[in-house]
Backbone as CSV, one residue per row, in Angstrom:
resi,resn,N_x,N_y,N_z,CA_x,CA_y,CA_z,C_x,C_y,C_z
1,MET,137.936,105.744,88.580,138.004,107.161,88.825,139.345,107.454,89.485
2,ILE,140.081,108.439,89.007,141.387,108.799,89.573,141.244,110.142,90.281
3,TRP,141.698,110.164,91.509,141.695,111.412,92.281,143.137,111.879,92.392
4,TRP,143.400,113.094,91.982,144.743,113.658,92.101,144.784,114.529,93.337
5,ILE,145.753,114.254,94.185,145.879,114.997,95.431,147.280,115.595,95.472
6,PHE,147.353,116.893,95.586,148.659,117.559,95.667,148.773,118.221,97.046
7,LEU,149.295,117.469,97.984,149.466,117.988,99.335,150.901,117.721,99.776
8,PRO,151.511,118.657,100.437,152.912,118.494,100.806,153.124,117.694,102.087
9,PHE,152.102,116.999,102.572,152.212,116.281,103.833,152.234,114.778,103.601
10,PHE,152.732,114.056,104.577,152.609,112.608,104.570,151.211,112.312,105.093
11,LEU,150.442,111.629,104.275,149.055,111.374,104.640,148.901,109.955,105.157
12,PHE,147.885,109.771,105.948,147.638,108.476,106.554,146.652,107.672,105.717
13,ALA,146.485,106.429,106.101,145.578,105.531,105.387,144.149,106.051,105.388
14,GLY,143.822,107.015,106.250,142.476,107.582,106.313,142.009,108.158,104.990
15,VAL,142.914,108.729,104.210,142.548,109.281,102.899,142.126,108.145,101.968
16,ILE,142.853,107.047,102.021,142.526,105.889,101.182,141.186,105.313,101.626
17,GLU,141.003,105.165,102.936,139.744,104.642,103.472,138.564,105.514,103.049
18,ASN,138.730,106.823,103.086,137.646,107.731,102.687,137.257,107.531,101.226
19,ASN,138.238,107.315,100.357,137.952,107.081,98.943,137.235,105.748,98.730
20,ILE,137.637,104.733,99.460,136.975,103.420,99.375,135.543,103.539,99.884
21,THR,135.378,104.194,101.031,134.047,104.381,101.625,133.115,105.084,100.656
22,LYS,133.609,106.098,99.983,132.804,106.881,99.042,132.206,105.995,97.941
23,ILE,133.000,105.075,97.398,132.526,104.176,96.333,131.415,103.273,96.864
24,TYR,131.612,102.693,98.042,130.597,101.790,98.601,129.324,102.547,98.964
25,LYS,129.461,103.762,99.484,128.278,104.564,99.856,127.486,105.006,98.630
26,GLN,128.162,105.213,97.486,127.433,105.552,96.253,126.545,104.398,95.824
27,THR,127.017,103.176,96.004,126.255,101.995,95.608,125.242,101.602,96.661
28,TYR,125.631,101.670,97.934,124.764,101.259,99.045,124.668,102.407,100.053
29,PRO,123.720,103.316,99.890,123.621,104.460,100.807,123.421,104.054,102.277
30,THR,122.866,102.861,102.524,122.590,102.446,103.910,123.731,101.658,104.550
31,ILE,124.851,101.479,103.836,125.945,100.664,104.383,126.550,101.344,105.617
32,LYS,126.879,100.517,106.611,127.557,101.001,107.817,128.926,100.326,107.852
33,ILE,129.940,101.053,107.425,131.288,100.493,107.400,131.894,100.609,108.792
34,GLU,132.254,99.456,109.330,132.812,99.410,110.679,134.331,99.517,110.662
35,LYS,134.938,98.919,109.619,136.400,98.879,109.583,136.856,98.614,108.157
36,ILE,137.943,99.247,107.756,138.602,98.944,106.484,140.041,98.568,106.802
37,ILE,140.409,97.363,106.435,141.775,96.880,106.666,142.556,97.087,105.379
38,ILE,143.685,97.766,105.488,144.504,98.068,104.315,145.858,97.376,104.469
39,HIS,146.255,96.634,103.430,147.544,95.938,103.416,148.464,96.583,102.380
40,ASN,149.730,96.418,102.542,150.766,96.869,101.600,150.875,98.390,101.515
41,TYR,150.366,99.075,102.501,150.438,100.540,102.449,151.629,101.009,103.262
42,LYS,152.467,101.789,102.595,153.575,102.413,103.303,153.191,103.872,103.471
43,ASN,153.284,104.359,104.666,152.876,105.738,104.962,153.760,106.694,104.156
44,GLN,153.242,107.084,103.003,154.015,107.933,102.098,153.135,109.022,101.512
45,LYS,153.781,109.977,100.907,153.079,111.075,100.267,152.188,110.524,99.151
46,ILE,150.916,110.949,99.122,149.962,110.454,98.128,149.814,111.488,97.023
47,HIS,150.066,111.037,95.791,149.884,111.911,94.629,148.580,111.585,93.901
48,SER,148.223,110.301,93.884,146.985,109.914,93.198,146.403,108.659,93.833
49,ILE,145.076,108.560,93.762,144.363,107.369,94.212,143.414,106.978,93.091
50,ASP,143.560,105.749,92.599,142.709,105.233,91.532,141.781,104.176,92.125
51,THR,140.478,104.491,92.194,139.492,103.572,92.780,138.702,102.826,91.705
52,SER,139.116,102.917,90.451,138.340,102.325,89.353,138.282,100.798,89.414
53,MET,139.166,100.154,90.163,139.167,98.690,90.251,138.224,98.174,91.333
54,ILE,137.640,99.061,92.123,136.750,98.624,93.202,135.463,98.066,92.613
55,ASN,135.121,96.859,93.022,133.845,96.244,92.663,132.985,96.245,93.926
56,PRO,131.949,97.101,93.981,131.157,97.210,95.215,130.369,95.954,95.582
57,LYS,130.377,94.932,94.727,129.725,93.673,95.101,130.676,92.799,95.919
58,ARG,131.908,93.235,96.077,132.926,92.454,96.796,133.321,93.170,98.090
59,ASP,133.712,92.400,99.081,134.128,92.993,100.357,135.630,93.243,100.418
60,SER,136.322,93.015,99.314,137.762,93.280,99.273,138.164,93.574,97.830
61,GLY,139.348,94.114,97.687,139.828,94.432,96.348,141.110,95.224,96.403
62,ASN,141.400,95.920,95.307,142.628,96.699,95.200,142.337,98.149,94.842
63,VAL,143.198,99.011,95.331,143.173,100.434,95.008,144.602,100.783,94.611
64,LYS,144.738,101.593,93.572,146.078,102.002,93.156,146.391,103.348,93.787
65,VAL,147.425,103.385,94.592,147.886,104.621,95.231,149.265,104.913,94.665
66,ASN,149.375,106.079,94.025,150.580,106.413,93.268,150.808,105.297,92.238
67,ASP,151.904,104.585,92.320,152.159,103.493,91.377,152.070,102.116,92.036
68,PHE,151.483,102.054,93.228,151.430,100.801,93.978,149.984,100.346,94.161
69,TYR,149.802,99.028,94.140,148.483,98.455,94.386,148.375,98.099,95.865
70,ILE,147.292,98.523,96.456,147.063,98.291,97.878,145.815,97.432,98.017
71,PHE,145.904,96.364,98.784,144.770,95.469,99.026,143.977,96.004,100.212
72,TYR,142.650,95.942,100.103,141.795,96.355,101.225,140.714,95.301,101.452
73,LYS,140.195,95.288,102.649,139.048,94.442,103.013,138.172,95.267,103.938
74,ILE,136.849,95.234,103.665,135.956,96.007,104.529,135.140,95.084,105.420
75,LYS,134.857,95.598,106.595,133.917,94.941,107.507,132.776,95.931,107.657
76,ALA,131.561,95.491,107.309,130.434,96.422,107.309,129.127,95.678,107.495
77,LYS,128.078,96.460,107.729,126.710,95.938,107.772,125.926,96.658,106.688
78,LEU,125.041,95.904,106.043,124.251,96.459,104.953,122.780,96.175,105.196
79,LYS,121.951,97.211,105.028,120.511,97.039,105.153,119.990,96.510,103.825
80,VAL,119.376,95.307,103.850,118.869,94.674,102.632,117.407,94.278,102.811
81,LEU,116.763,94.058,101.695,115.367,93.621,101.692,115.334,92.095,101.729
82,LYS,114.556,91.544,102.680,114.404,90.095,102.805,112.932,89.740,102.750
83,SER,112.654,88.556,102.254,111.268,88.087,102.211,110.843,87.622,103.599
84,THR,109.596,87.946,103.971,109.045,87.489,105.259,108.006,86.393,105.051
85,LYS,107.627,86.188,103.794,106.682,85.137,103.399,107.162,84.562,102.079
86,ILE,106.571,83.477,101.660,106.848,82.942,100.326,106.283,83.935,99.315
87,ILE,107.083,84.275,98.321,106.664,85.193,97.272,106.684,84.419,95.958
88,ASN,105.539,84.321,95.323,105.433,83.599,94.054,105.712,84.521,92.882
89,LYS,106.021,83.930,91.747,106.254,84.690,90.529,105.028,85.548,90.232
90,GLY,105.268,86.840,89.980,104.173,87.765,89.676,103.607,88.480,90.889
91,ASP,103.977,88.037,92.113,103.500,88.710,93.330,104.196,90.056,93.478
92,ARG,103.457,91.042,93.971,104.012,92.367,94.235,104.796,92.322,95.550
93,LEU,105.973,92.946,95.569,106.771,93.026,96.788,106.397,94.310,97.516
94,ASP,106.015,94.179,98.781,105.667,95.353,99.587,105.890,95.005,101.060
95,ILE,105.438,95.864,101.948,105.702,95.652,103.381,104.964,94.444,103.953
96,SER,104.002,93.905,103.224,103.285,92.721,103.724,104.097,91.436,103.551
97,ASN,105.103,91.447,102.657,105.872,90.216,102.437,107.392,90.422,102.432
98,THR,107.844,91.631,102.772,109.284,91.907,102.848,109.590,92.800,104.043
99,LYS,110.856,92.825,104.432,111.303,93.763,105.473,112.771,94.090,105.245
100,LEU,113.177,95.248,105.753,114.584,95.664,105.678,115.300,95.218,106.940
101,VAL,116.437,94.550,106.773,117.238,94.084,107.909,118.713,94.319,107.609
102,TYR,119.505,94.505,108.676,120.962,94.618,108.510,121.583,93.228,108.523
103,ILE,122.513,93.013,107.585,123.278,91.768,107.536,124.756,92.125,107.402
104,PRO,125.652,91.210,107.786,127.074,91.483,107.555,127.335,91.564,106.048
105,PHE,128.109,92.549,105.630,128.438,92.696,104.211,129.349,91.555,103.803
106,ARG,129.101,91.017,102.636,129.902,89.910,102.111,129.969,90.048,100.604
107,ASN,130.596,89.103,99.939,130.629,89.122,98.476,129.243,88.798,97.940
108,PHE,128.765,89.614,97.009,127.476,89.387,96.374,127.713,89.119,94.895
109,TYR,126.900,88.253,94.319,127.006,87.979,92.878,126.085,88.894,92.087
110,SER,125.112,89.440,92.766,124.188,90.388,92.162,123.901,91.438,93.231
111,TYR,123.358,92.588,92.831,123.107,93.640,93.808,121.875,93.336,94.646
112,PRO,122.019,93.313,95.984,120.838,93.135,96.834,120.039,94.440,96.868
113,LEU,118.735,94.315,97.031,117.914,95.523,97.158,118.138,96.116,98.538
114,THR,118.308,97.427,98.583,118.581,98.105,99.848,117.442,99.051,100.228
115,HIS,116.295,98.876,99.592,115.125,99.724,99.866,113.865,98.929,99.541
116,THR,112.752,99.353,100.110,111.497,98.687,99.791,111.105,99.029,98.362
117,THR,110.318,98.188,97.769,109.953,98.367,96.367,108.503,97.969,96.161
118,ASN,107.930,98.426,95.090,106.561,98.059,94.747,106.563,97.315,93.417
119,GLN,107.659,96.610,93.139,107.779,95.865,91.897,107.258,94.450,92.104
120,VAL,107.311,93.625,91.063,106.821,92.252,91.159,107.965,91.270,90.991
121,SER,107.752,90.089,91.538,108.771,89.046,91.482,108.789,88.381,90.114
122,LYS,109.996,88.107,89.611,110.157,87.384,88.355,110.203,85.881,88.589
123,LEU,110.342,85.478,89.868,110.498,84.068,90.182,110.011,83.783,91.594
124,TYR,109.977,82.524,91.939,109.594,82.093,93.278,110.699,82.499,94.258
125,ILE,110.325,83.137,95.364,111.299,83.546,96.385,110.876,82.902,97.715
126,PRO,111.701,82.026,98.275,111.357,81.402,99.560,111.377,82.423,100.703
127,ILE,110.848,82.014,101.830,110.814,82.873,103.021,112.236,83.120,103.526
128,ASN,112.462,84.305,104.076,113.729,84.689,104.711,114.903,84.721,103.732
129,ARG,114.647,85.105,102.484,115.685,85.160,101.448,116.000,86.621,101.130
130,ILE,117.286,86.929,100.957,117.682,88.267,100.499,117.162,88.427,99.070
131,ILE,116.621,89.605,98.762,116.069,89.857,97.435,117.082,90.663,96.629
132,TYR,117.416,90.141,95.444,118.405,90.757,94.563,117.710,91.410,93.376
133,ASP,118.415,92.317,92.726,117.821,93.070,91.616,117.349,92.175,90.467
134,TYR,118.013,91.044,90.228,117.602,90.168,89.122,116.279,89.446,89.401
135,MET,115.809,89.463,90.659,114.594,88.743,91.039,113.315,89.532,90.782
136,ILE,113.445,90.822,90.480,112.247,91.661,90.384,112.150,92.356,89.029
137,THR,110.956,92.830,88.746,110.725,93.569,87.513,109.591,94.567,87.744
138,ILE,109.486,95.524,86.864,108.385,96.485,86.919,107.113,95.738,86.527
139,PRO,106.001,95.957,87.234,104.772,95.246,86.863,104.271,95.674,85.490
140,ASN,103.619,94.743,84.807,103.026,95.066,83.511,101.913,96.085,83.700
141,MET,101.854,97.055,82.812,100.777,98.033,82.836,99.628,97.555,81.949
142,ILE,99.991,96.815,80.906,99.015,96.291,79.955,99.105,94.769,79.967
143,SER,97.954,94.104,80.017,97.923,92.648,79.968,97.374,92.177,78.632
144,ARG,97.838,91.028,78.217,97.369,90.436,76.963,95.848,90.287,77.011
145,GLY,95.190,90.679,75.914,93.732,90.583,75.832,93.009,91.822,76.326
146,GLU,93.753,92.744,76.926,93.162,93.968,77.470,92.943,94.999,76.362
147,LYS,91.887,95.804,76.533,91.636,96.886,75.587,92.586,98.034,75.902
148,ILE,93.172,98.605,74.845,94.151,99.678,75.003,93.820,100.797,74.021
149,THR,93.989,102.029,74.479,93.772,103.182,73.606,95.045,103.462,72.833
150,ILE,94.892,103.548,71.496,96.024,103.832,70.619,95.931,105.292,70.193
151,ILE,97.031,106.014,70.297,97.079,107.424,69.919,98.049,107.574,68.753
152,SER,97.547,108.179,67.702,98.377,108.423,66.521,98.360,109.921,66.228
153,LYS,99.530,110.545,66.213,99.639,111.979,65.925,100.397,112.162,64.625
154,SER,99.891,113.069,63.800,100.577,113.386,62.557,100.218,114.804,62.157
155,GLY,101.207,115.687,62.085,101.004,117.059,61.631,99.930,117.817,62.393
156,GLY,99.860,117.674,63.675,98.893,118.414,64.481,97.542,117.728,64.600
157,ILE,97.342,116.616,63.917,96.088,115.877,64.009,96.333,114.641,64.876
158,GLU,95.414,114.438,65.827,95.524,113.282,66.719,94.326,112.383,66.516
159,ILE,94.584,111.107,66.316,93.516,110.118,66.155,93.657,109.102,67.277
160,ASN,92.550,108.819,67.955,92.514,107.823,69.022,91.584,106.694,68.620
161,PHE,91.990,105.465,68.881,91.098,104.320,68.675,91.489,103.223,69.654
162,ASP,90.571,102.309,69.883,90.818,101.203,70.796,91.271,99.974,70.023
163,ALA,92.138,99.198,70.651,92.621,97.943,70.076,92.805,96.949,71.217
164,ILE,93.072,95.707,70.878,93.283,94.653,71.871,94.776,94.318,71.921
165,ALA,95.331,94.346,73.142,96.750,94.009,73.329,96.957,92.518,73.074
166,MET,97.968,92.197,72.291,98.300,90.802,72.012,99.479,90.318,72.868
167,GLN,100.037,91.259,73.663,101.164,90.939,74.542,101.032,91.765,75.826
168,ASN,101.709,91.313,76.869,101.839,92.113,78.086,102.846,93.223,77.823
169,GLY,102.737,94.329,78.552,103.703,95.401,78.359,103.804,96.350,79.527
170,LYS,105.008,96.903,79.672,105.303,97.923,80.677,105.520,99.243,79.944
171,PRO,105.516,100.371,80.651,105.837,101.643,79.982,107.195,101.556,79.283
172,GLY,107.227,101.976,78.019,108.459,101.927,77.236,108.565,100.702,76.338
173,ASP,107.774,99.656,76.627,107.796,98.449,75.797,107.054,98.683,74.486
174,THR,107.480,97.978,73.452,106.748,97.956,72.184,106.023,96.617,72.118
175,ILE,104.699,96.675,71.925,103.898,95.451,71.891,103.028,95.416,70.636
176,LYS,102.522,94.205,70.328,101.586,94.034,69.220,100.170,94.259,69.728
177,VAL,99.375,94.967,68.939,97.952,95.143,69.236,97.166,94.828,67.971
178,LYS,95.889,94.496,68.163,95.040,94.129,67.026,93.791,94.993,67.025
179,LYS,93.485,95.547,65.862,92.250,96.317,65.636,91.565,95.659,64.455
180,ASP,90.417,95.048,64.694,89.732,94.250,63.684,90.716,93.190,63.190
181,LYS,91.132,93.242,61.931,92.081,92.239,61.429,93.475,92.822,61.232
182,GLN,93.630,94.111,61.561,94.936,94.754,61.393,95.769,94.620,62.665
183,ILE,97.079,94.416,62.478,98.008,94.308,63.606,98.966,95.498,63.546
184,PHE,99.153,96.151,64.692,100.039,97.303,64.811,101.066,97.015,65.895
185,PHE,102.199,97.678,65.795,103.183,97.683,66.876,103.131,99.063,67.499
186,VAL,102.906,99.120,68.800,102.792,100.406,69.495,103.725,100.423,70.701
187,LYS,104.137,101.618,71.080,104.984,101.795,72.268,104.087,102.258,73.409
188,ILE,104.189,101.586,74.559,103.364,101.912,75.717,103.921,103.173,76.383
189,ASP,103.068,104.177,76.608,103.513,105.382,77.306,103.260,105.251,78.802
190,LYS,103.625,106.257,79.572,103.526,106.187,81.037,102.085,106.133,81.531
191,ASN,101.120,106.493,80.657,99.704,106.452,81.033,99.023,105.164,80.609
192,GLY,99.759,104.264,79.974,99.192,102.989,79.544,98.542,103.050,78.177
193,ASN,98.771,104.097,77.435,98.274,104.196,76.069,99.333,103.697,75.109
194,GLY,98.881,103.274,73.929,99.821,102.854,72.901,100.062,104.006,71.935
195,ARG,101.312,104.230,71.591,101.668,105.304,70.645,102.168,104.693,69.350
196,LEU,101.558,105.151,68.238,102.002,104.704,66.912,103.168,105.551,66.443
């Protein structure tokens, strides 16, 4: 993102810091930035600031100011979700097995969760571990072998019938279902029904 600034004054590094802060706050609303160290900045008139190179998973990077690249490093604390108990694959994450805690911001390889969630774990999570977005998933609404209502609409006529799910599924997933000896592919809606 490029910000064009047309001001006739010599501006301080505070303008650059504000632009960097804005990017991190968009990604992590709970971040508490304590300090931003800026290198290679000469106190000069700012015409443009390009923050498109900022990777919010990193605690340092570059920002282009006018035609110069400026290195920055942030010191901050981030509120993240941590496990308080062992969480097995398929377990629901909630306040009984997780808590929000502040940690020093550092380089992350994946986005840490910054809020409580009611999703389920995709894998085993040991106690006292930061929980990242790749570790969780939306719980299945339909389980294999479960009876599911199939809704078929055509030209103002709606037909409903029951079938057996042959796969697990979440809202938006397309799964196989079986009715007698016929197999259909249906899309799961937000109410847990299958749509033909």
